[in-house]
């Protein structure tokens, strides 16, 4: 059980500062979305990679966090930050409760149930016009502000979303290295054994789903304030699958790998813009390839490949 | 190890009239006994006796149909496994179940996490409570690894340990949970002699430390060395409970292991003389699972029109041998020739079936939601394919169905009860009827060699009798049969020849009658001798 190293954090921060110096708004905007999407992806990695439970409905938590934080702020008239926390707590409770229902199931059935949950939430976002604005969505969402200072532009939002992302990574890394993390990994291998050691595997799964839901909800809330406009589109099942792809490319049980996965998918998405709606086909193929050929994630597989080639090259030289 | 010298030993667990029924099958019937403080009790009995079921009932994996499990005066039956562990009863698993991706140390640590009751919240920070708990767990885990002798392997991934060490790690892990009563499910299975002595050593030292231990085990040498007391189950009933010496010589126990001794009245039916033409020839066959050798250099053959029995205790390698013939297991070395053809060269089990070798698997393996007729139809596919190729499968014409009806009638003539119930779901059948259907289904493919894996498992003597009679009828019809049985007494009465297997080796073979009469067979099964298991002596005599 190694302690987490400080180097990845320093490298990340250095990279982010470098990116700020480049002065490109486009890159900053892209980086902001990477930070926001990394949170639900890391949450999903805790659930899928470390605890071994699939979810195909994670976009729902993301959407509930986004819509919930905005609605709570307007309905209750509370401060937007408080509304964010409230929304995250409510989504956490909802995720925990969902766990009661779905963790009676395993494997394909669990995938189906979570998929169903994702679809139900999406339908609600579309159909409850009075609350969500239906397919037209909600416009004019106030940007983030703190002590009278507004965070509106890409550059202003940048430190906030990346701060949240780095905190998310830090908490997740601590969790998976903690004693509870051992039980999570135990559950992913064999829940029966975990039960025989005095811990309830179902309770573990519910707790991790709750944490995972909170990660997604916080990201959703940040997304709403950053973009200033919400429609059901980004919270459909397609996004759940995309999260799955990010986690798969990252190597499932590797927090930093997942961050790479998110960045990779974001870049590929940019490249695929000309394809329009057909990009989903490429993502589907990528997911299959990642799961079949890159069990430890794209990065690790590439490294292993490079190492293998180098060894071959060295052998042929000598 | 410690004998009961304390005047009034404290009862730890009382099993009170526990009955466990699964549908029609009763795995435990009215079992009652007590376990005392710091006692090592072995739970033994032939395959299907209900030992693991009882362990599962105590550990909370199963809720008994009736009866109570009482821990220090408090009923605990039906509580979930984690609650049972929290109350101080820990268990290990037959199949070890080490967390393969965790290191050995982490495996041990994982065992202690629940008992620390560390919440989720402190786990998000690497400092503070999580750190303290972590360090404490690591320190205690190292002590436990030291205790079982695994310190050197602490940083290896759990999955890379050999089976023997995984078993010890399983014990260290459950000790970490704080349990003082340990249920060990077949800790000796698949271990070599060195590993076994390490295990015996650990169990005795656990007892010295005051642990109360229940061991389910097939290895009688191990049982003899660790037990203060032995409880024997047979077909779900408790048949003996006493000191090792008394149980060893208890005729009821010996009979339970060798099978019912009453004459099945079938021996006289063996009138036909088998030809000496070899149909199946197995030469120096070895089978390994990972590091465990299940079968070691076995030579077995079956002549045309012969019933050959393969007998031996659980874990002897009988099923592995038959699975290798049927193509389900890839042998490590050796050859399997059937009717001149090399079966090992075939790619899949269905190709073996097409050659005319049909397996009746252990536990019947019926399709429970399908009717009897549909089960038979599935058994017929091979024959359909053989006769009409792919067309027979996708476009079954009328005349082809006539052929099916004909074969079905043959099966029904053999087992009339199936005809009465042909539209019922297979899952509704009793154990004996299910076994008949399994045999009938295998016959549908028109085999020349029938492999039967433990057909008598869980059946009453009268039903066993009936089914064995049917095998003789089949033999009279020219079928060759390789029969695997733990119930040696029953199998040897209908077989022409027999092989006795013990821990992966053939320790005796010959005419069934002479094996039946051999007094050594009991030793091969039970192997009580503490220093030198009987199987060993027989083995060295053969090799």
Short mmCIF file of C-alpha atoms in Angstrom, two decimals, chain A residues 1-4 46 170-201 203 207-208 210-211 215, chain B residues 56 61 81-83 85-86 89-91 93 96-103 106-107 109-111 113-115 118-120 123-127 130-131 133-134 137 173-174 177:
data_model
loop_
_atom_site.label_atom_id
_atom_site.label_comp_id
_atom_site.label_asym_id
_atom_site.label_seq_id
_atom_site.Cartn_x
_atom_site.Cartn_y
_atom_site.Cartn_z
CA UNK A 1 0.00 0.00 0.00
CA UNK A 2 2.13 2.84 -1.28
CA UNK A 3 1.27 6.40 -0.34
CA UNK A 4 0.26 8.58 -3.23
CA UNK A 46 -14.35 4.09 -8.33
CA UNK A 170 -6.88 13.57 -4.41
CA UNK A 171 -9.94 12.28 -2.54
CA UNK A 172 -10.35 9.34 -4.90
CA UNK A 173 -6.67 8.41 -4.66
CA UNK A 174 -6.85 8.56 -0.87
CA UNK A 175 -9.99 6.43 -0.83
CA UNK A 176 -8.62 3.65 -2.98
CA UNK A 177 -5.46 3.49 -0.88
CA UNK A 178 -7.36 3.51 2.41
CA UNK A 179 -8.48 0.40 4.30
CA UNK A 180 -11.95 0.93 2.81
CA UNK A 181 -10.29 0.84 -0.62
CA UNK A 182 -9.06 -2.67 0.18
CA UNK A 183 -12.63 -3.76 0.78
CA UNK A 184 -13.76 -2.08 -2.45
CA UNK A 185 -11.18 -4.07 -4.39
CA UNK A 186 -12.23 -7.13 -2.45
CA UNK A 187 -15.85 -6.63 -3.50
CA UNK A 188 -14.81 -6.35 -7.13
CA UNK A 189 -13.05 -9.72 -6.87
CA UNK A 190 -15.44 -11.64 -4.66
CA UNK A 191 -18.28 -10.21 -2.59
CA UNK A 192 -18.89 -13.53 -0.83
CA UNK A 193 -15.42 -13.43 0.71
CA UNK A 194 -15.84 -9.81 1.79
CA UNK A 195 -19.06 -10.79 3.57
CA UNK A 196 -17.21 -13.63 5.30
CA UNK A 197 -14.76 -11.05 6.63
CA UNK A 198 -17.46 -9.06 8.37
CA UNK A 199 -18.22 -6.34 5.81
CA UNK A 200 -21.47 -6.18 3.89
CA UNK A 201 -20.64 -6.10 0.17
CA UNK A 203 -23.37 -1.70 1.76
CA UNK A 207 -21.57 3.74 -0.49
CA UNK A 208 -19.36 3.76 -3.55
CA UNK A 210 -23.21 7.34 -3.52
CA UNK A 211 -19.69 8.78 -3.73
CA UNK A 215 -18.74 13.29 -8.05
CA UNK B 56 -22.73 -22.60 5.00
CA UNK B 61 -24.53 -18.29 3.67
CA UNK B 81 -22.58 -13.70 6.72
CA UNK B 82 -21.05 -10.36 7.68
CA UNK B 83 -23.08 -10.27 10.91
CA UNK B 85 -18.39 -12.80 11.23
CA UNK B 86 -18.88 -9.74 13.41
CA UNK B 89 -17.26 -16.85 13.55
CA UNK B 90 -14.91 -16.74 10.59
CA UNK B 91 -14.75 -19.09 7.64
CA UNK B 93 -13.57 -21.35 1.40
CA UNK B 96 -9.55 -20.54 -1.39
CA UNK B 97 -10.80 -17.25 -2.89
CA UNK B 98 -7.71 -15.16 -2.35
CA UNK B 99 -7.98 -11.63 -3.78
CA UNK B 100 -5.68 -12.14 -6.74
CA UNK B 101 -4.87 -8.49 -7.48
CA UNK B 102 -4.15 -7.57 -3.86
CA UNK B 103 -0.74 -8.34 -2.41
CA UNK B 106 -3.16 -6.44 1.53
CA UNK B 107 -5.16 -9.66 1.52
CA UNK B 109 -5.17 -6.45 5.92
CA UNK B 110 -8.50 -6.61 4.06
CA UNK B 111 -9.59 -9.23 6.58
CA UNK B 113 -10.93 -3.66 7.89
CA UNK B 114 -14.53 -4.39 8.87
CA UNK B 115 -13.58 -4.95 12.50
CA UNK B 118 -13.52 2.86 10.00
CA UNK B 119 -16.14 5.00 8.31
CA UNK B 120 -16.16 6.27 4.76
CA UNK B 123 -10.96 7.51 4.06
CA UNK B 124 -10.91 10.54 1.76
CA UNK B 125 -7.79 11.91 3.41
CA UNK B 126 -4.46 10.14 3.48
CA UNK B 127 -3.70 11.47 6.96
CA UNK B 130 -7.30 6.38 7.87
CA UNK B 131 -3.51 6.46 8.22
CA UNK B 133 -5.95 2.40 10.99
CA UNK B 134 -3.89 1.53 7.93
CA UNK B 137 -3.75 -3.12 10.11
CA UNK B 173 -7.01 -13.22 6.55
CA UNK B 174 -9.93 -14.60 8.52
CA UNK B 177 -11.31 -10.30 11.25
#
